[in-house]
Tab-separated table of C-alpha atoms in Angstrom:
chain	number	residue	atom	x	y	z
A	1	MET	CA	-41.739	-0.522	-27.852
A	2	GLY	CA	-39.867	2.561	-26.641
A	3	PHE	CA	-40.612	1.690	-23.019
A	4	ARG	CA	-39.220	-1.823	-23.405
A	5	ARG	CA	-36.077	-0.482	-25.027
A	6	THR	CA	-35.647	2.043	-22.210
A	7	MET	CA	-36.075	-0.650	-19.573
A	8	ARG	CA	-33.646	-2.954	-21.362
A	9	TRP	CA	-30.933	-0.302	-21.409
A	10	ALA	CA	-31.612	0.525	-17.768
A	11	LEU	CA	-31.171	-3.121	-16.798
A	12	ILE	CA	-27.978	-3.418	-18.864
A	13	ARG	CA	-26.479	-0.361	-17.162
A	14	ALA	CA	-27.452	-1.677	-13.749
A	15	GLY	CA	-25.881	-5.054	-14.574
A	16	VAL	CA	-22.640	-3.402	-15.677
A	17	TRP	CA	-22.516	-1.327	-12.464
A	18	VAL	CA	-23.146	-4.348	-10.229
A	19	SER	CA	-20.570	-6.435	-12.164
A	20	CYS	CA	-17.917	-3.741	-11.771
A	21	ALA	CA	-18.610	-3.531	-8.045
A	22	ALA	CA	-18.398	-7.311	-7.701
A	23	ILE	CA	-15.123	-7.486	-9.634
A	24	SER	CA	-13.567	-4.666	-7.610
A	25	SER	CA	-14.391	-6.430	-4.359
A	26	CYS	CA	-12.405	-9.559	-5.168
A	27	ASP	CA	-10.482	-10.945	-2.235
A	28	GLY	CA	-6.711	-10.629	-2.091
A	29	PRO	CA	-3.718	-9.122	-0.246
A	30	GLN	CA	-4.268	-5.706	-1.877
A	31	SER	CA	-8.042	-5.324	-1.873
A	32	ALA	CA	-9.633	-2.320	-0.191
A	33	LEU	CA	-12.885	-4.285	0.011
A	34	ALA	CA	-11.330	-7.266	1.797
A	35	PRO	CA	-10.320	-5.345	4.935
A	36	ALA	CA	-7.865	-6.763	7.454
A	37	GLY	CA	-7.514	-3.576	9.474
A	38	ARG	CA	-9.868	-1.508	11.586
A	39	ASP	CA	-9.516	1.603	9.409
A	40	ALA	CA	-9.900	-0.331	6.151
A	41	ALA	CA	-13.094	-1.915	7.483
A	42	ARG	CA	-14.588	1.510	8.201
A	43	ILE	CA	-13.509	2.830	4.813
A	44	ALA	CA	-15.105	-0.224	3.163
A	45	ASP	CA	-18.330	0.472	5.091
A	46	LEU	CA	-18.234	4.049	3.842
A	47	PHE	CA	-17.757	2.787	0.278
A	48	TRP	CA	-20.810	0.543	0.474
A	49	TRP	CA	-22.957	3.286	2.013
A	50	MET	CA	-21.843	5.708	-0.692
A	51	SER	CA	-22.524	3.096	-3.370
A	52	GLY	CA	-25.985	2.594	-1.888
A	53	GLY	CA	-26.599	6.344	-1.921
A	54	ALA	CA	-25.450	6.573	-5.529
A	55	LEU	CA	-27.713	3.670	-6.469
A	56	LEU	CA	-30.615	5.375	-4.690
A	57	VAL	CA	-30.105	8.622	-6.627
A	58	TRP	CA	-29.614	6.705	-9.882
A	59	GLY	CA	-32.784	4.704	-9.287
A	60	ALA	CA	-34.814	7.854	-8.642
A	61	VAL	CA	-33.496	9.453	-11.827
A	62	MET	CA	-34.270	6.332	-13.878
A	63	VAL	CA	-37.835	6.143	-12.491
A	64	ALA	CA	-38.360	9.801	-13.392
A	65	ALA	CA	-36.900	9.283	-16.869
A	66	ILE	CA	-39.057	6.233	-17.554
A	67	TYR	CA	-42.147	8.032	-16.284
A	68	ALA	CA	-41.433	11.000	-18.533
A	69	ALA	CA	-40.823	8.713	-21.524
A	70	ARG	CA	-44.093	6.811	-21.003
A	71	SER	CA	-46.345	9.700	-20.137
A	72	ASN	CA	-48.195	11.261	-23.047
A	73	ARG	CA	-50.387	13.693	-21.151
A	74	GLU	CA	-49.645	17.357	-20.626
A	75	HIS	CA	-48.051	18.083	-17.262
A	76	ASP	CA	-49.083	20.794	-14.844
A	77	PRO	CA	-46.220	23.379	-14.834
A	78	ARG	CA	-46.513	23.838	-11.068
A	79	LEU	CA	-46.313	20.086	-10.480
A	80	ALA	CA	-43.356	19.831	-12.871
A	81	SER	CA	-41.546	22.621	-11.010
A	82	ARG	CA	-42.091	20.906	-7.684
A	83	PHE	CA	-40.901	17.639	-9.145
A	84	ILE	CA	-37.723	19.257	-10.478
A	85	VAL	CA	-36.961	21.030	-7.199
A	86	GLY	CA	-37.786	18.019	-5.046
A	87	GLY	CA	-36.178	15.346	-7.194
A	88	GLY	CA	-33.340	17.376	-8.679
A	89	VAL	CA	-32.338	19.528	-5.698
A	90	VAL	CA	-33.808	18.445	-2.372
A	91	PHE	CA	-33.486	14.678	-2.743
A	92	PRO	CA	-29.812	14.623	-3.952
A	93	THR	CA	-28.876	17.269	-1.366
A	94	VAL	CA	-30.355	15.247	1.502
A	95	VAL	CA	-28.701	12.009	0.332
A	96	LEU	CA	-25.282	13.629	-0.247
A	97	ALA	CA	-25.422	15.541	3.030
A	98	ALA	CA	-26.195	12.322	4.909
A	99	LEU	CA	-23.275	10.547	3.220
A	100	LEU	CA	-20.931	13.486	3.896
A	101	SER	CA	-21.922	13.554	7.574
A	102	PHE	CA	-21.342	9.813	7.851
A	103	GLY	CA	-17.899	10.123	6.236
A	104	LEU	CA	-16.801	13.097	8.338
A	105	ALA	CA	-17.893	11.345	11.524
A	106	LEU	CA	-15.292	8.653	10.798
A	107	MET	CA	-12.372	11.084	10.534
A	108	PRO	CA	-11.439	11.636	14.229
A	109	ASP	CA	-11.243	7.901	14.886
A	110	LEU	CA	-9.300	7.216	11.691
A	111	LEU	CA	-6.740	9.882	12.615
A	112	SER	CA	-6.244	8.610	16.167
A	113	PRO	CA	-2.554	7.645	16.640
A	114	GLY	CA	-3.227	5.085	19.359
A	115	ALA	CA	-1.674	4.690	22.799
A	116	ALA	CA	1.691	6.221	23.624
A	117	SER	CA	3.089	2.733	24.229
A	118	ALA	CA	2.120	1.529	20.745
A	119	PRO	CA	4.877	0.851	18.177
A	120	ARG	CA	6.156	3.928	16.346
A	121	VAL	CA	7.682	3.501	12.897
A	122	ARG	CA	9.242	6.029	10.529
A	123	VAL	CA	8.749	5.347	6.821
A	124	SER	CA	10.618	7.293	4.171
A	125	GLY	CA	9.540	7.003	0.532
A	126	GLU	CA	12.671	7.188	-1.613
A	127	ARG	CA	13.543	6.573	-5.252
A	128	TRP	CA	12.372	3.820	-5.652
A	129	TRP	CA	12.075	1.998	-2.358
A	130	TRP	CA	10.847	2.398	1.221
A	131	ARG	CA	13.173	3.024	4.159
A	132	VAL	CA	11.500	1.685	7.319
A	133	THR	CA	13.006	2.608	10.703
A	134	TYR	CA	12.101	1.111	14.073
A	135	GLU	CA	13.613	2.154	17.377
A	136	VAL	CA	14.885	-0.541	19.742
A	137	ASN	CA	16.345	0.543	23.084
A	138	GLY	CA	16.946	4.031	21.736
A	139	ARG	CA	18.777	2.822	18.618
A	140	PRO	CA	17.411	2.850	15.052
A	141	VAL	CA	16.855	-0.468	13.283
A	142	GLU	CA	16.296	-0.145	9.542
A	143	LEU	CA	14.517	-2.351	7.038
A	144	ALA	CA	13.615	-1.859	3.407
A	145	ASN	CA	10.307	-2.405	1.623
A	146	GLU	CA	8.506	-4.135	4.474
A	147	LEU	CA	6.888	-3.553	7.854
A	148	ARG	CA	5.902	-5.988	10.550
A	149	LEU	CA	3.304	-4.924	13.071
A	150	PRO	CA	1.549	-6.471	16.064
A	151	VAL	CA	-2.027	-7.516	15.400
A	152	ARG	CA	-4.919	-5.793	17.231
A	153	GLU	CA	-2.667	-2.885	18.235
A	154	ARG	CA	-2.624	0.599	16.739
A	155	SER	CA	0.850	1.378	15.399
A	156	GLY	CA	1.745	4.961	14.548
A	157	LEU	CA	3.626	5.721	11.320
A	158	THR	CA	5.524	8.913	10.517
A	159	LEU	CA	5.647	9.355	6.739
A	160	VAL	CA	8.347	11.447	5.046
A	161	SER	CA	10.120	11.798	1.715
A	162	PRO	CA	13.530	13.276	0.881
A	163	ASP	CA	12.980	13.617	-2.874
A	164	VAL	CA	9.568	13.616	-4.610
A	165	VAL	CA	5.944	13.165	-3.551
A	166	HIS	CA	5.011	9.544	-2.819
A	167	ALA	CA	1.829	8.102	-1.310
A	168	PHE	CA	1.822	5.291	1.236
A	169	TRP	CA	-1.101	2.893	0.793
A	170	VAL	CA	-1.904	-0.549	2.178
A	171	PRO	CA	-5.484	-1.021	0.880
A	172	SER	CA	-6.293	-3.958	3.166
A	173	LEU	CA	-5.278	-2.040	6.300
A	174	ALA	CA	-6.022	1.683	5.922
A	175	GLY	CA	-6.373	4.644	3.616
A	176	LYS	CA	-3.604	6.373	1.700
A	177	VAL	CA	-1.496	9.321	2.874
A	178	ASP	CA	0.882	11.479	0.829
A	179	MET	CA	4.579	11.703	1.674
A	180	ILE	CA	5.669	15.252	0.893
A	181	PRO	CA	9.273	16.517	0.949
A	182	GLY	CA	9.814	18.942	3.808
A	183	ARG	CA	6.976	17.790	6.041
A	184	GLU	CA	5.885	14.870	8.212
A	185	ASN	CA	2.496	13.214	7.857
A	186	ARG	CA	0.949	10.657	10.180
A	187	LEU	CA	-0.926	7.411	9.664
A	188	ALA	CA	-1.979	4.654	12.054
A	189	LEU	CA	-2.345	0.978	11.143
A	190	GLU	CA	-4.313	-1.480	13.247
A	191	PRO	CA	-4.396	-4.982	11.712
A	192	THR	CA	-7.300	-7.100	12.905
A	193	ARG	CA	-5.914	-10.447	11.753
A	194	THR	CA	-2.525	-11.947	11.036
A	195	GLY	CA	-1.319	-12.224	7.472
A	196	LEU	CA	0.792	-10.676	4.739
A	197	PHE	CA	-0.600	-7.607	2.959
A	198	ARG	CA	0.722	-5.763	-0.073
A	199	GLY	CA	1.207	-2.029	-0.216
A	200	ALA	CA	2.159	0.352	-2.994
A	201	CYS	CA	2.973	3.942	-3.855
A	202	ALA	CA	-0.324	5.530	-4.905
A	203	GLU	CA	1.164	8.767	-6.301
A	204	PHE	CA	3.082	8.767	-9.592
A	205	CYS	CA	6.645	9.557	-8.582
A	206	GLY	CA	8.827	8.747	-11.594
A	207	GLY	CA	10.578	5.909	-13.371
A	208	ALA	CA	10.006	2.933	-11.074
A	209	HIS	CA	6.731	4.105	-9.539
A	210	ALA	CA	4.974	0.871	-10.514
A	211	MET	CA	7.746	-1.140	-8.838
A	212	MET	CA	7.465	0.552	-5.428
A	213	ALA	CA	5.741	-2.384	-3.786
A	214	PHE	CA	6.156	-3.291	-0.140
A	215	HIS	CA	4.663	-5.783	2.302
A	216	VAL	CA	3.151	-5.490	5.760
A	217	GLU	CA	3.050	-8.612	7.922
A	218	ALA	CA	0.748	-8.636	10.937
A	219	LEU	CA	2.002	-10.876	13.761
A	220	GLU	CA	0.834	-11.864	17.191
A	221	ARG	CA	2.603	-9.763	19.820
A	222	PRO	CA	5.070	-12.460	21.043
A	223	ALA	CA	6.135	-13.218	17.456
A	224	TYR	CA	6.482	-9.494	16.734
A	225	ASP	CA	8.669	-8.917	19.810
A	226	ALA	CA	10.892	-11.875	18.925
A	227	TRP	CA	11.259	-10.656	15.342
A	228	LEU	CA	12.127	-7.088	16.388
A	229	ALA	CA	14.719	-8.330	18.889
A	230	GLU	CA	16.289	-10.403	16.125
A	231	GLN	CA	16.380	-7.397	13.794
A	232	ALA	CA	18.310	-5.392	16.398
A	233	ARG	CA	21.174	-7.893	16.421
A	234	PRO	CA	24.283	-7.579	14.219
A	235	ALA	CA	24.524	-9.551	10.999
A	236	ALA	CA	25.341	-13.227	11.149
A	237	ALA	CA	28.834	-14.250	10.088
A	238	PRO	CA	28.993	-15.831	6.614
A	239	VAL	CA	28.758	-19.611	6.640
A	240	GLY	CA	30.708	-21.604	4.089
A	241	GLU	CA	33.560	-20.814	1.742
A	242	ARG	CA	31.329	-19.337	-0.977
A	243	ALA	CA	29.547	-16.944	1.412
A	244	GLU	CA	32.892	-15.899	2.923
A	245	ARG	CA	34.147	-15.170	-0.576
A	246	GLY	CA	31.005	-13.104	-1.182
A	247	ALA	CA	31.599	-11.086	1.997
A	248	ALA	CA	35.124	-10.281	0.812
A	249	ILE	CA	33.790	-9.179	-2.588
A	250	PHE	CA	31.136	-7.019	-0.865
A	251	ASP	CA	33.884	-5.268	1.071
A	252	ALA	CA	36.368	-5.012	-1.817
A	253	ARG	CA	33.836	-3.624	-4.310
A	254	GLY	CA	32.854	-0.772	-2.010
A	255	CYS	CA	29.286	-1.896	-1.332
A	256	GLY	CA	29.701	-0.650	2.223
A	257	ALA	CA	29.865	2.934	0.949
A	258	CYS	CA	26.114	2.818	0.295
A	259	HIS	CA	24.864	-0.041	2.490
A	260	THR	CA	25.048	-0.891	6.166
A	261	VAL	CA	25.652	-4.411	7.455
A	262	ARG	CA	25.782	-4.034	11.228
A	263	GLY	CA	28.676	-5.892	12.770
A	264	THR	CA	30.927	-5.244	9.748
A	265	ARG	CA	32.808	-2.274	8.298
A	266	ALA	CA	29.880	-1.490	5.968
A	267	GLU	CA	28.229	1.662	7.317
A	268	GLY	CA	26.750	3.340	4.239
A	269	THR	CA	23.408	5.099	4.556
A	270	VAL	CA	22.545	5.947	0.945
A	271	GLY	CA	20.948	2.592	0.162
A	272	PRO	CA	18.970	0.049	2.184
A	273	ASP	CA	20.350	-1.510	5.351
A	274	LEU	CA	21.284	-5.103	4.436
A	275	THR	CA	21.942	-6.461	7.940
A	276	HIS	CA	19.087	-8.990	7.713
A	277	VAL	CA	18.209	-8.691	4.027
A	278	GLY	CA	18.099	-12.477	3.529
A	279	GLY	CA	15.154	-12.760	5.928
A	280	ARG	CA	12.887	-10.273	4.157
A	281	HIS	CA	9.879	-11.223	2.088
A	282	ARG	CA	11.066	-9.807	-1.251
A	283	ILE	CA	14.162	-8.250	-2.784
A	284	ALA	CA	13.600	-4.615	-3.796
A	285	GLY	CA	9.942	-5.258	-3.061
A	286	VAL	CA	9.424	-7.217	-6.288
A	287	LEU	CA	11.894	-10.122	-6.649
A	288	ALA	CA	11.863	-13.484	-4.880
A	289	ASN	CA	14.215	-13.458	-1.893
A	290	ASP	CA	16.649	-16.139	-3.012
A	291	VAL	CA	20.097	-16.426	-4.560
A	292	ASP	CA	18.784	-15.935	-8.087
A	293	GLY	CA	16.887	-12.800	-7.039
A	294	PHE	CA	20.022	-11.275	-5.488
A	295	ARG	CA	22.036	-12.249	-8.555
A	296	ARG	CA	19.552	-10.549	-10.909
A	297	PHE	CA	19.320	-7.342	-8.909
A	298	VAL	CA	23.062	-6.922	-8.293
A	299	ARG	CA	23.878	-7.587	-11.942
A	300	ASP	CA	21.436	-5.026	-13.361
A	301	PRO	CA	19.256	-3.082	-10.873
A	302	GLU	CA	17.784	-0.860	-13.590
A	303	ALA	CA	16.359	-3.887	-15.390
A	304	VAL	CA	14.301	-4.528	-12.242
A	305	LYS	CA	13.566	-0.900	-11.316
A	306	PRO	CA	13.897	1.732	-14.069
A	307	GLU	CA	16.077	4.677	-13.064
A	308	ALA	CA	17.370	2.791	-10.028
A	309	GLU	CA	20.171	4.780	-8.412
A	310	MET	CA	22.253	1.711	-7.557
A	311	PRO	CA	24.927	0.970	-10.180
A	312	GLY	CA	24.949	-2.445	-11.821
A	313	PHE	CA	27.760	-4.949	-11.303
A	314	ALA	CA	27.590	-6.809	-14.595
A	315	MET	CA	31.391	-6.554	-14.760
A	316	LEU	CA	31.697	-9.202	-12.038
A	317	ALA	CA	32.604	-12.700	-13.142
A	318	ALA	CA	29.816	-15.259	-12.813
A	319	GLU	CA	31.618	-16.912	-9.884
A	320	GLU	CA	31.997	-13.581	-8.066
A	321	LEU	CA	28.362	-12.656	-8.629
A	322	ASP	CA	27.250	-16.052	-7.367
A	323	ALA	CA	29.385	-15.746	-4.228
A	324	LEU	CA	28.053	-12.262	-3.511
A	325	ALA	CA	24.462	-13.468	-3.965
A	326	HIS	CA	25.045	-16.343	-1.533
A	327	TYR	CA	26.494	-13.964	1.045
A	328	LEU	CA	23.477	-11.634	0.848
A	329	ASP	CA	21.070	-14.546	0.936
A	330	GLY	CA	22.698	-15.716	4.171
A	331	LEU	CA	22.114	-12.394	5.959
A	332	GLU	CA	18.973	-13.520	7.783
């Protein structure tokens, strides 16, 4: 009876472990086990090998435990000592050493920055958003909360932070790297297929940590080049009376003190560059990029991101807020 109970509990534990592994490997834009990048694929391989090693050790321990529970005869002390040393020391050491060697062998390739001609991007983790800077013809081109990269090419990222420790992580593409004030860290991303992938801050950094989402879009090289050329251009002129009214409000309310809109008088550097904000995937990384999203964020940024450093503009009349939202939405 005791043996059956032991086996039942062993099977239940194994079922729970397998179920957890299956659930964690669900597909999606932020799954480390649904890799869409060369580095993520190797990290996923390492995970499965380590899981296999853990299962091997667990299985050996369970076999020993069941054998000890069933056996009623007196054991030879010398045999017991050998069993303990072999099963409790030698076997785990060999398995763990093999897994460690396999993991360390991946490191040089994972840290490779790629060719000198590959795209180079500077990413700054700030409270509570991501400043992304490309260089086009020697001039910086800034985005916020998103990257776009050419597929099947290794792009080098320089990761920095001006305030607190953040951690840059796109699970589907690569591992995570800390962003530490006062130093520069490096990471390379090499998407293997086109698509949109979600990233996040993986280090608790304060009030809006959970809202520090961003997106990485992998494009074919011609589409990437066309997009980057478009990003380097000045902002489009407002179209329509309402958007023109919004541009005037943007200027009159001093938004240009914190934000840049290239081609206008707005040259602020404290907040995100808004030159092509209407063409980004999300607003502040979390809201739909449409007029209503702009309206919500401008009215009360802290309701979207706790401790947001941008002041709210709830004092604006509904008509003014609507005009401003239409102007921002038109900056594509």
